[in-house]
CSV table of N, CA and C in Angstrom, one decimal:
chain,number,residue,atom,x,y,z
A,179,MET,N,115.2,73.7,98.3
A,179,MET,CA,116.0,74.7,97.7
A,179,MET,C,115.2,75.3,98.3
A,180,LYS,N,115.3,76.6,98.5
A,180,LYS,CA,114.7,77.7,99.6
A,180,LYS,C,114.3,78.8,98.6
A,181,SER,N,112.9,79.2,98.5
A,181,SER,CA,112.7,80.1,97.8
A,181,SER,C,112.9,81.2,98.4
A,182,ASN,N,113.2,82.9,97.1
A,182,ASN,CA,112.7,84.0,98.0
A,182,ASN,C,111.9,84.7,98.4
A,183,GLN,N,110.3,83.8,97.5
A,183,GLN,CA,109.6,84.5,97.6
A,183,GLN,C,108.9,84.9,99.4
A,184,PRO,N,108.2,85.7,99.9
A,184,PRO,CA,108.7,86.0,101.5
A,184,PRO,C,107.1,84.3,102.1
A,185,SER,N,107.1,84.4,103.2
A,185,SER,CA,106.4,83.4,103.6
A,185,SER,C,105.3,84.1,104.7
A,186,LEU,N,104.1,83.2,105.1
A,186,LEU,CA,102.9,83.8,105.1
A,186,LEU,C,103.5,83.7,106.5
A,187,THR,N,103.2,84.0,107.5
A,187,THR,CA,103.6,84.0,109.0
A,187,THR,C,102.5,83.2,110.0
A,188,HIS,N,100.8,83.5,109.4
A,188,HIS,CA,100.3,82.9,110.1
A,188,HIS,C,99.5,82.0,109.4
A,189,PHE,N,100.5,80.5,109.1
A,189,PHE,CA,100.2,79.3,108.8
A,189,PHE,C,101.7,78.4,109.4
A,190,ASP,N,101.8,77.6,109.7
A,190,ASP,CA,102.8,76.8,110.0
A,190,ASP,C,102.9,76.1,109.2
A,191,ALA,N,104.2,74.6,109.2
A,191,ALA,CA,105.0,74.1,108.6
A,191,ALA,C,103.7,72.8,107.4
A,192,SER,N,102.8,72.5,108.6
A,192,SER,CA,102.1,71.5,107.4
A,192,SER,C,100.4,72.5,107.1
A,193,GLY,N,100.7,74.2,107.0
A,193,GLY,CA,99.9,74.4,106.7
A,193,GLY,C,98.5,75.3,106.7
A,194,GLN,N,99.1,75.1,108.9
A,194,GLN,CA,97.5,75.0,109.8
A,194,GLN,C,97.7,76.6,109.5
A,195,ALA,N,96.8,77.0,109.6
A,195,ALA,CA,96.3,78.2,110.5
A,195,ALA,C,96.6,78.1,112.1
A,196,HIS,N,97.6,79.7,112.3
A,196,HIS,CA,97.8,80.1,113.9
A,196,HIS,C,98.2,80.8,114.2
A,197,MET,N,97.8,81.5,115.2
A,197,MET,CA,98.1,82.8,115.6
A,197,MET,C,100.1,82.8,116.4
A,198,VAL,N,100.8,83.3,115.1
A,198,VAL,CA,102.2,84.2,115.4
A,198,VAL,C,102.8,84.0,116.9
A,199,ASP,N,103.7,83.2,117.1
A,199,ASP,CA,104.3,83.1,118.6
A,199,ASP,C,105.0,84.4,118.3
A,200,VAL,N,105.2,85.4,119.7
A,200,VAL,CA,105.5,86.6,119.7
A,200,VAL,C,106.8,86.7,120.9
A,201,GLY,N,106.5,85.6,122.0
A,201,GLY,CA,107.2,85.6,123.1
A,201,GLY,C,108.5,86.4,123.3
A,202,ALA,N,109.2,85.9,121.7
A,202,ALA,CA,110.5,86.2,122.5
A,202,ALA,C,110.8,87.4,122.1
A,203,LYS,N,109.6,88.1,121.3
A,203,LYS,CA,109.5,89.7,120.5
A,203,LYS,C,110.0,90.6,121.8
A,204,SER,N,111.1,91.7,121.4
A,204,SER,CA,111.4,92.4,122.3
A,204,SER,C,109.5,93.8,122.3
A,205,GLU,N,109.9,94.6,123.2
A,205,GLU,CA,109.1,95.1,123.3
A,205,GLU,C,109.6,96.7,122.9
A,206,THR,N,109.1,96.7,121.9
A,206,THR,CA,108.9,98.4,121.6
A,206,THR,C,108.5,98.9,120.9
A,207,HIS,N,108.3,100.3,121.2
A,207,HIS,CA,107.7,101.2,120.5
A,207,HIS,C,107.0,101.4,119.3
A,208,ARG,N,105.6,101.0,118.9
A,208,ARG,CA,105.1,100.6,117.9
A,208,ARG,C,103.8,101.3,117.4
A,209,ILE,N,104.2,102.2,116.3
A,209,ILE,CA,103.1,102.7,115.2
A,209,ILE,C,102.7,102.5,114.3
A,210,ALA,N,101.5,103.1,114.0
A,210,ALA,CA,101.0,102.9,112.5
A,210,ALA,C,99.6,103.8,111.8
A,211,ILE,N,100.0,104.4,111.1
A,211,ILE,CA,99.0,105.3,110.2
A,211,ILE,C,98.5,105.0,108.8
A,212,ALA,N,96.9,103.9,108.7
A,212,ALA,CA,96.6,103.7,108.1
A,212,ALA,C,95.6,105.1,107.5
A,213,VAL,N,94.8,104.6,106.4
A,213,VAL,CA,93.9,106.0,105.8
A,213,VAL,C,92.4,105.3,104.8
A,214,GLY,N,91.9,105.9,104.8
A,214,GLY,CA,90.8,105.5,103.6
A,214,GLY,C,90.0,106.9,103.3
A,215,LYS,N,89.0,107.2,102.6
A,215,LYS,CA,88.4,107.6,101.9
A,215,LYS,C,86.6,107.3,102.1
A,216,ILE,N,85.6,108.5,101.5
A,216,ILE,CA,83.9,108.3,101.5
A,216,ILE,C,84.3,109.1,100.3
A,217,SER,N,83.2,109.0,99.6
A,217,SER,CA,83.6,110.0,98.9
A,217,SER,C,81.1,109.7,98.9
A,218,MET,N,80.5,111.2,97.9
A,218,MET,CA,79.2,110.8,98.4
A,218,MET,C,78.0,111.9,97.8
A,219,LEU,N,77.5,112.1,97.8
A,219,LEU,CA,76.8,113.3,97.1
A,219,LEU,C,77.3,114.7,97.9
A,220,PRO,N,76.8,115.8,96.7
A,220,PRO,CA,77.4,116.8,97.5
A,220,PRO,C,76.7,116.7,98.8
A,221,ALA,N,75.4,116.8,98.4
A,221,ALA,CA,74.7,117.6,99.7
A,221,ALA,C,74.7,116.4,100.8
A,222,THR,N,75.2,115.3,100.2
A,222,THR,CA,75.3,114.8,102.1
A,222,THR,C,76.1,114.9,102.2
A,223,LEU,N,77.7,115.4,101.5
A,223,LEU,CA,78.2,115.7,102.6
A,223,LEU,C,78.1,116.9,103.3
A,224,THR,N,77.0,118.0,102.9
A,224,THR,CA,76.4,119.2,103.0
A,224,THR,C,76.3,118.6,104.5
A,225,LEU,N,75.6,117.6,104.5
A,225,LEU,CA,74.3,117.5,105.8
A,225,LEU,C,75.7,117.1,106.8
A,226,ILE,N,76.1,116.9,106.8
A,226,ILE,CA,77.3,116.3,107.0
A,226,ILE,C,78.2,117.3,108.2
A,227,GLN,N,78.3,118.7,107.2
A,227,GLN,CA,79.2,119.8,107.3
A,227,GLN,C,77.9,120.3,108.2
A,228,GLN,N,76.5,120.2,108.2
A,228,GLN,CA,76.0,121.2,108.6
A,228,GLN,C,75.4,121.0,109.8
A,229,GLY,N,75.8,119.5,110.2
A,229,GLY,CA,75.3,118.6,111.7
A,229,GLY,C,73.7,118.0,111.4
A,230,ASN,N,73.2,119.0,110.3
A,230,ASN,CA,71.9,118.5,110.1
A,230,ASN,C,71.5,116.5,110.4
A,231,SER,N,71.9,115.5,110.4
A,231,SER,CA,72.4,114.6,110.2
A,231,SER,C,70.8,113.5,111.5
A,232,LYS,N,69.8,113.4,111.2
A,232,LYS,CA,68.9,112.5,112.3
A,232,LYS,C,69.6,112.0,113.5
A,233,LYS,N,70.7,111.0,113.1
A,233,LYS,CA,71.4,110.1,113.5
A,233,LYS,C,72.1,111.2,114.7
A,234,GLY,N,72.6,112.7,114.8
A,234,GLY,CA,73.4,113.2,115.0
A,234,GLY,C,75.0,114.3,114.4
A,235,ASP,N,76.4,114.3,115.7
A,235,ASP,CA,77.0,114.5,115.1
A,235,ASP,C,78.0,113.7,114.0
A,236,VAL,N,77.7,113.9,113.6
A,236,VAL,CA,78.0,112.0,112.4
A,236,VAL,C,80.5,112.0,112.0
A,237,LEU,N,80.6,113.3,112.2
A,237,LEU,CA,82.1,112.6,112.5
A,237,LEU,C,82.6,112.5,114.0
A,238,GLY,N,81.2,112.7,115.0
A,238,GLY,CA,82.3,112.6,116.4
A,238,GLY,C,82.0,111.2,116.2
A,239,ILE,N,80.2,111.0,116.4
A,239,ILE,CA,80.5,109.4,116.4
A,239,ILE,C,81.3,108.3,115.6
A,240,ALA,N,81.9,109.0,114.0
A,240,ALA,CA,82.7,108.1,113.3
A,240,ALA,C,83.5,108.4,114.1
A,241,ARG,N,84.2,109.3,114.7
A,241,ARG,CA,85.9,108.9,116.0
A,241,ARG,C,85.5,108.0,116.4
A,242,ILE,N,84.4,107.9,117.4
A,242,ILE,CA,84.6,107.3,119.0
A,242,ILE,C,84.1,105.7,118.4
A,243,ALA,N,83.4,105.9,116.9
A,243,ALA,CA,83.6,104.2,116.4
A,243,ALA,C,84.9,104.0,116.0
A,244,ALA,N,85.7,104.4,115.0
A,244,ALA,CA,87.1,104.1,115.1
A,244,ALA,C,88.0,103.9,115.6
A,245,ILE,N,87.9,104.9,117.6
A,245,ILE,CA,88.7,104.2,118.9
A,245,ILE,C,88.1,102.7,119.2
A,246,GLN,N,86.8,102.8,119.1
A,246,GLN,CA,86.4,102.0,119.5
A,246,GLN,C,86.6,100.3,118.2
A,247,ALA,N,87.0,100.6,117.2
A,247,ALA,CA,87.1,99.8,116.4
A,247,ALA,C,88.7,99.1,116.7
A,248,SER,N,89.2,100.2,117.4
A,248,SER,CA,91.0,99.6,117.5
A,248,SER,C,91.1,98.8,118.3
A,249,LYS,N,90.2,99.6,119.6
A,249,LYS,CA,91.0,98.4,121.0
A,249,LYS,C,89.5,97.0,120.9
A,250,LYS,N,88.3,96.6,119.8
A,250,LYS,CA,88.7,95.2,119.1
A,250,LYS,C,89.0,94.7,118.0
A,251,THR,N,89.7,94.6,117.4
A,251,THR,CA,90.4,94.5,116.1
A,251,THR,C,91.1,93.2,116.1
A,252,SER,N,91.6,92.7,117.9
A,252,SER,CA,91.8,91.1,117.9
A,252,SER,C,90.3,90.1,117.8
A,253,ASP,N,89.5,90.8,118.4
A,253,ASP,CA,88.2,90.5,118.4
A,253,ASP,C,87.4,89.9,116.9
A,254,LEU,N,87.6,90.3,116.3
A,254,LEU,CA,87.8,90.6,114.0
A,254,LEU,C,88.0,90.3,113.6
A,255,ILE,N,89.8,90.1,114.2
A,255,ILE,CA,91.0,89.6,112.9
A,255,ILE,C,91.5,88.0,113.7
A,256,PRO,N,90.6,86.7,113.6
A,256,PRO,CA,91.1,85.4,114.2
A,256,PRO,C,92.2,85.4,115.2
A,257,LEU,N,93.0,86.0,114.4
A,257,LEU,CA,94.5,85.7,114.8
A,257,LEU,C,95.3,86.9,115.1
A,258,CYS,N,94.7,88.1,115.2
A,258,CYS,CA,95.4,89.3,115.6
A,258,CYS,C,95.3,88.5,116.9
A,259,HIS,N,96.4,89.6,117.6
A,259,HIS,CA,97.2,89.5,119.0
A,259,HIS,C,96.0,91.0,119.9
A,260,PRO,N,96.0,90.6,121.0
A,260,PRO,CA,95.0,92.1,121.9
A,260,PRO,C,96.5,93.0,122.3
A,261,ILE,N,95.9,93.6,122.2
A,261,ILE,CA,97.8,94.7,121.9
A,261,ILE,C,96.9,95.9,122.7
A,262,GLY,N,98.0,96.4,124.1
A,262,GLY,CA,97.2,97.2,124.5
A,262,GLY,C,97.4,98.8,124.4
A,263,LEU,N,96.9,99.4,123.6
A,263,LEU,CA,97.4,100.5,122.6
A,263,LEU,C,97.2,101.5,123.4
A,264,THR,N,98.2,102.4,123.8
A,264,THR,CA,98.9,103.3,123.8
A,264,THR,C,98.5,104.3,124.0
A,265,ARG,N,97.8,104.7,122.8
A,265,ARG,CA,97.4,105.8,121.5
A,265,ARG,C,96.2,105.7,120.6
A,266,VAL,N,95.2,106.4,120.0
A,266,VAL,CA,94.9,106.1,118.7
A,266,VAL,C,94.2,107.6,118.3
A,267,ALA,N,94.3,108.4,117.1
A,267,ALA,CA,94.3,109.2,117.2
A,267,ALA,C,93.8,109.7,115.6
A,268,VAL,N,92.0,110.0,115.7
A,268,VAL,CA,91.5,109.7,114.7
A,268,VAL,C,91.5,111.3,114.2
A,269,ASP,N,91.6,111.5,112.6
A,269,ASP,CA,91.3,112.6,111.8
A,269,ASP,C,90.3,112.0,111.0
A,270,PHE,N,89.2,113.9,110.4
A,270,PHE,CA,88.6,113.2,109.4
A,270,PHE,C,89.1,115.0,108.7
A,271,GLU,N,89.6,114.4,107.3
A,271,GLU,CA,89.9,115.8,106.1
A,271,GLU,C,88.5,115.8,105.6
A,272,ILE,N,87.9,116.9,105.1
A,272,ILE,CA,86.8,117.4,104.4
A,272,ILE,C,87.4,118.1,102.8
A,273,ASN,N,87.4,116.5,101.5
A,273,ASN,CA,87.4,117.9,100.7
A,273,ASN,C,86.4,117.9,100.2
A,274,THR,N,85.9,119.2,99.2
A,274,THR,CA,84.2,119.6,98.9
A,274,THR,C,84.4,119.9,97.1
A,275,SER,N,86.2,120.2,97.4
A,275,SER,CA,85.8,119.9,95.4
A,275,SER,C,85.8,118.3,95.1
A,276,GLU,N,86.4,117.1,95.6
A,276,GLU,CA,86.4,116.2,95.6
A,276,GLU,C,84.6,115.2,96.2
A,277,SER,N,83.9,115.5,96.9
A,277,SER,CA,82.7,115.7,98.3
A,277,SER,C,83.3,114.2,98.9
A,278,SER,N,84.2,114.5,99.6
A,278,SER,CA,84.4,113.2,99.8
A,278,SER,C,85.2,113.2,101.7
A,279,ILE,N,85.1,112.6,102.7
A,279,ILE,CA,85.8,112.7,103.4
A,279,ILE,C,86.9,111.3,103.6
A,280,SER,N,88.3,111.8,104.2
A,280,SER,CA,88.9,110.9,104.4
A,280,SER,C,88.9,111.0,105.6
A,281,CYS,N,89.4,109.8,106.2
A,281,CYS,CA,90.0,109.5,107.9
A,281,CYS,C,91.2,109.0,108.0
A,282,SER,N,92.2,109.6,108.5
A,282,SER,CA,93.8,109.3,109.6
A,282,SER,C,93.5,108.4,110.6
A,283,VAL,N,94.0,107.4,110.5
A,283,VAL,CA,93.7,107.0,112.2
A,283,VAL,C,95.8,107.1,112.0
A,284,THR,N,96.2,107.3,113.2
A,284,THR,CA,97.4,106.7,114.1
A,284,THR,C,97.4,105.8,115.5
A,285,THR,N,98.1,104.7,115.7
A,285,THR,CA,98.3,103.6,116.5
A,285,THR,C,99.0,103.5,117.4
A,286,GLU,N,99.3,103.4,118.6
A,286,GLU,CA,100.2,103.7,118.9
A,286,GLU,C,100.7,102.4,120.4
A,287,THR,N,101.6,102.2,120.2
A,287,THR,CA,101.8,100.4,121.7
A,287,THR,C,103.3,100.9,122.1
A,288,TYR,N,103.8,99.6,123.2
A,288,TYR,CA,104.6,99.4,123.3
A,288,TYR,C,104.9,98.2,123.7
A,289,GLY,N,105.1,97.1,122.3
A,289,GLY,CA,105.3,95.6,122.7
A,289,GLY,C,105.1,94.5,121.6
A,290,LYS,N,104.8,93.8,121.6
A,290,LYS,CA,106.0,93.1,121.1
A,290,LYS,C,105.9,92.5,119.2
A,291,THR,N,103.9,92.8,119.3
A,291,THR,CA,103.5,92.9,117.7
A,291,THR,C,103.2,94.6,117.2
A,292,GLY,N,102.9,94.9,116.2
A,292,GLY,CA,102.6,96.0,115.9
A,292,GLY,C,101.1,96.4,116.0
A,293,VAL,N,100.8,97.4,115.6
A,293,VAL,CA,100.0,97.6,115.3
A,293,VAL,C,99.1,98.4,113.9
A,294,GLU,N,99.1,97.8,113.0
A,294,GLU,CA,98.9,97.4,111.7
A,294,GLU,C,97.6,98.0,111.7
A,295,MET,N,97.0,96.1,112.0
A,295,MET,CA,95.8,96.2,112.2
A,295,MET,C,95.0,96.8,113.0
A,296,GLU,N,94.9,97.5,114.3
A,296,GLU,CA,94.1,97.9,114.9
A,296,GLU,C,94.0,99.7,113.7
A,297,ALA,N,95.4,99.8,113.1
A,297,ALA,CA,94.9,101.5,112.2
A,297,ALA,C,94.4,101.3,111.7
A,298,LEU,N,94.5,100.3,111.1
A,298,LEU,CA,93.4,99.7,109.3
A,298,LEU,C,91.6,99.0,109.7
A,299,THR,N,91.9,98.7,110.8
A,299,THR,CA,90.0,98.4,111.2
A,299,THR,C,89.8,99.8,111.5
A,300,ALA,N,90.7,100.3,112.2
A,300,ALA,CA,89.6,101.5,113.3
A,300,ALA,C,89.8,103.1,111.7
A,301,VAL,N,90.2,102.8,110.6
A,301,VAL,CA,89.8,104.1,109.6
A,301,VAL,C,88.3,102.9,108.4
A,302,SER,N,88.9,101.3,108.9
A,302,SER,CA,87.6,100.9,108.4
A,302,SER,C,86.1,101.2,108.5
A,303,VAL,N,86.0,101.4,110.2
A,303,VAL,CA,84.5,101.4,110.5
A,303,VAL,C,84.5,102.5,111.0
A,304,GLY,N,85.2,103.7,110.8
A,304,GLY,CA,85.1,104.9,111.1
A,304,GLY,C,84.9,105.5,109.9
A,305,LEU,N,84.6,104.8,108.2
A,305,LEU,CA,84.1,105.3,107.2
A,305,LEU,C,83.1,105.1,107.4
A,306,LEU,N,82.8,103.0,107.7
A,306,LEU,CA,81.9,102.5,107.9
A,306,LEU,C,80.5,103.4,108.3
A,307,THR,N,80.7,103.4,109.7
A,307,THR,CA,79.4,104.1,111.0
A,307,THR,C,79.5,105.9,109.2
A,308,ILE,N,79.6,106.5,109.1
A,308,ILE,CA,79.8,107.6,108.6
A,308,ILE,C,78.2,106.9,106.9
A,309,TYR,N,79.0,106.1,106.6
A,309,TYR,CA,78.1,105.7,105.3
A,309,TYR,C,76.6,105.1,106.6
A,310,ASP,N,76.5,104.2,107.5
A,310,ASP,CA,76.2,104.0,108.4
A,310,ASP,C,75.0,105.6,108.3
A,311,MET,N,75.5,106.0,109.2
A,311,MET,CA,75.2,106.9,109.8
A,311,MET,C,74.1,108.2,108.7
A,312,CYS,N,74.4,107.7,107.3
A,312,CYS,CA,74.4,108.6,105.7
A,312,CYS,C,73.0,107.5,105.1
A,313,LYS,N,73.3,106.8,105.2
A,313,LYS,CA,72.7,106.2,104.2
A,313,LYS,C,71.7,106.6,104.1
A,314,ALA,N,70.3,107.1,104.7
A,314,ALA,CA,69.0,107.2,104.4
A,314,ALA,C,69.3,108.5,103.2
A,315,ALA,N,69.7,109.5,103.1
A,315,ALA,CA,70.8,110.6,102.9
A,315,ALA,C,71.3,109.5,101.5
A,316,ASP,N,71.9,109.1,101.5
A,316,ASP,CA,72.8,108.9,100.1
A,316,ASP,C,73.8,107.1,99.9
A,317,ARG,N,73.2,106.5,99.8
A,317,ARG,CA,72.7,104.7,99.5
A,317,ARG,C,73.7,104.7,98.3
A,318,GLY,N,74.6,105.7,97.5
A,318,GLY,CA,75.6,105.0,96.6
A,318,GLY,C,77.2,105.0,97.1
A,319,MET,N,77.0,106.0,98.3
A,319,MET,CA,78.5,106.5,98.7
A,319,MET,C,79.6,105.3,98.8
A,320,ILE,N,80.7,105.7,98.4
A,320,ILE,CA,81.4,104.7,98.1
A,320,ILE,C,82.9,105.0,99.3
A,321,ILE,N,83.3,103.5,99.7
A,321,ILE,CA,84.4,103.4,100.5
A,321,ILE,C,84.9,103.1,99.9
A,322,SER,N,86.6,103.7,100.0
A,322,SER,CA,87.3,103.4,98.6
A,322,SER,C,89.3,103.7,99.2
A,323,ASP,N,90.1,103.3,99.1
A,323,ASP,CA,92.0,104.1,98.8
A,323,ASP,C,92.3,103.7,100.6
A,324,ILE,N,91.6,102.3,101.9
A,324,ILE,CA,91.9,102.2,102.3
A,324,ILE,C,93.0,101.0,102.7
A,325,LYS,N,94.4,101.9,103.0
A,325,LYS,CA,95.4,101.4,103.0
A,325,LYS,C,96.8,101.5,104.1
A,326,LEU,N,97.2,100.8,104.4
A,326,LEU,CA,98.7,101.7,105.4
A,326,LEU,C,99.3,102.3,104.6
A,327,LEU,N,100.3,103.5,105.7
A,327,LEU,CA,100.7,104.5,104.9
A,327,LEU,C,102.6,104.7,105.7
A,328,GLU,N,102.3,103.8,106.7
A,328,GLU,CA,103.3,104.3,107.1
A,328,GLU,C,103.4,102.8,108.5
A,329,LYS,N,104.3,102.3,109.6
A,329,LYS,CA,104.5,101.8,110.3
A,329,LYS,C,105.6,101.9,110.9
A,330,HIS,N,106.2,101.7,112.0
A,330,HIS,CA,107.6,102.0,113.0
A,330,HIS,C,107.5,100.9,114.3
A,331,GLY,N,108.7,100.8,114.1
A,331,GLY,CA,108.6,99.7,115.5
A,331,GLY,C,109.0,98.7,115.4
A,332,GLY,N,109.4,97.7,116.1
A,332,GLY,CA,109.9,96.6,115.9
A,332,GLY,C,111.6,96.0,115.0
A,333,LYS,N,111.0,94.8,115.1
A,333,LYS,CA,112.4,93.6,114.3
A,333,LYS,C,112.4,94.4,112.8
A,334,SER,N,111.2,94.6,111.9
A,334,SER,CA,111.5,95.0,110.6
A,334,SER,C,111.4,96.0,110.4
A,335,GLY,N,111.7,97.2,111.2
A,335,GLY,CA,111.4,98.2,111.3
A,335,GLY,C,111.3,99.4,110.6
A,336,ASP,N,111.2,100.5,109.9
A,336,ASP,CA,109.9,101.2,109.8
A,336,ASP,C,109.7,101.2,108.0
A,337,TRP,N,108.2,101.4,107.9
A,337,TRP,CA,108.4,101.2,106.6
A,337,TRP,C,106.9,102.3,106.0
A,338,VAL,N,106.8,102.9,104.9
A,338,VAL,CA,106.7,103.8,104.4
A,338,VAL,C,105.9,103.5,102.9
A,339,SER,N,104.3,103.7,102.8
A,339,SER,CA,103.8,103.8,102.0
A,339,SER,C,104.5,104.0,100.9
A,340,ALA,N,104.7,104.0,99.2
A,340,ALA,CA,105.3,104.6,98.4
A,340,ALA,C,104.3,105.1,97.8
A,341,GLY,N,103.3,104.6,97.8
A,341,GLY,CA,102.2,106.0,97.2
A,341,GLY,C,101.0,106.1,98.0
């Protein structure tokens, strides 16, 4: 009897973890967009906006960290394929009323597997870098709402988050 429940692709028939075989897949243009945010004290946000952090330009360094992380995803996630990224765009949006910074990352490739993990890893590391650079001023910062917003390309086609 076959279940309607989706299967986990990183396990073989005997339940052992394995790297998914993408050899027979077609190379297509693949895009993923992920987001997340970090909330902080208003004074911490002011430090970031003024560039007064002792460690330098917080958002500039967080952008570089996010890009680096996207390229290292397969080193961090054990069953993730190494991917030749063709584009990584990192954007930060400051929300003074919420005292938060949102991070959005778009990753792209022409390949046999998607770039969702690269986008999610980049967002996570970008936000962690903000935390690291500002923790002396505010150890209570909260990283939250990291999620995939969209993915395009591949056999399964397009997917857009409902919320």
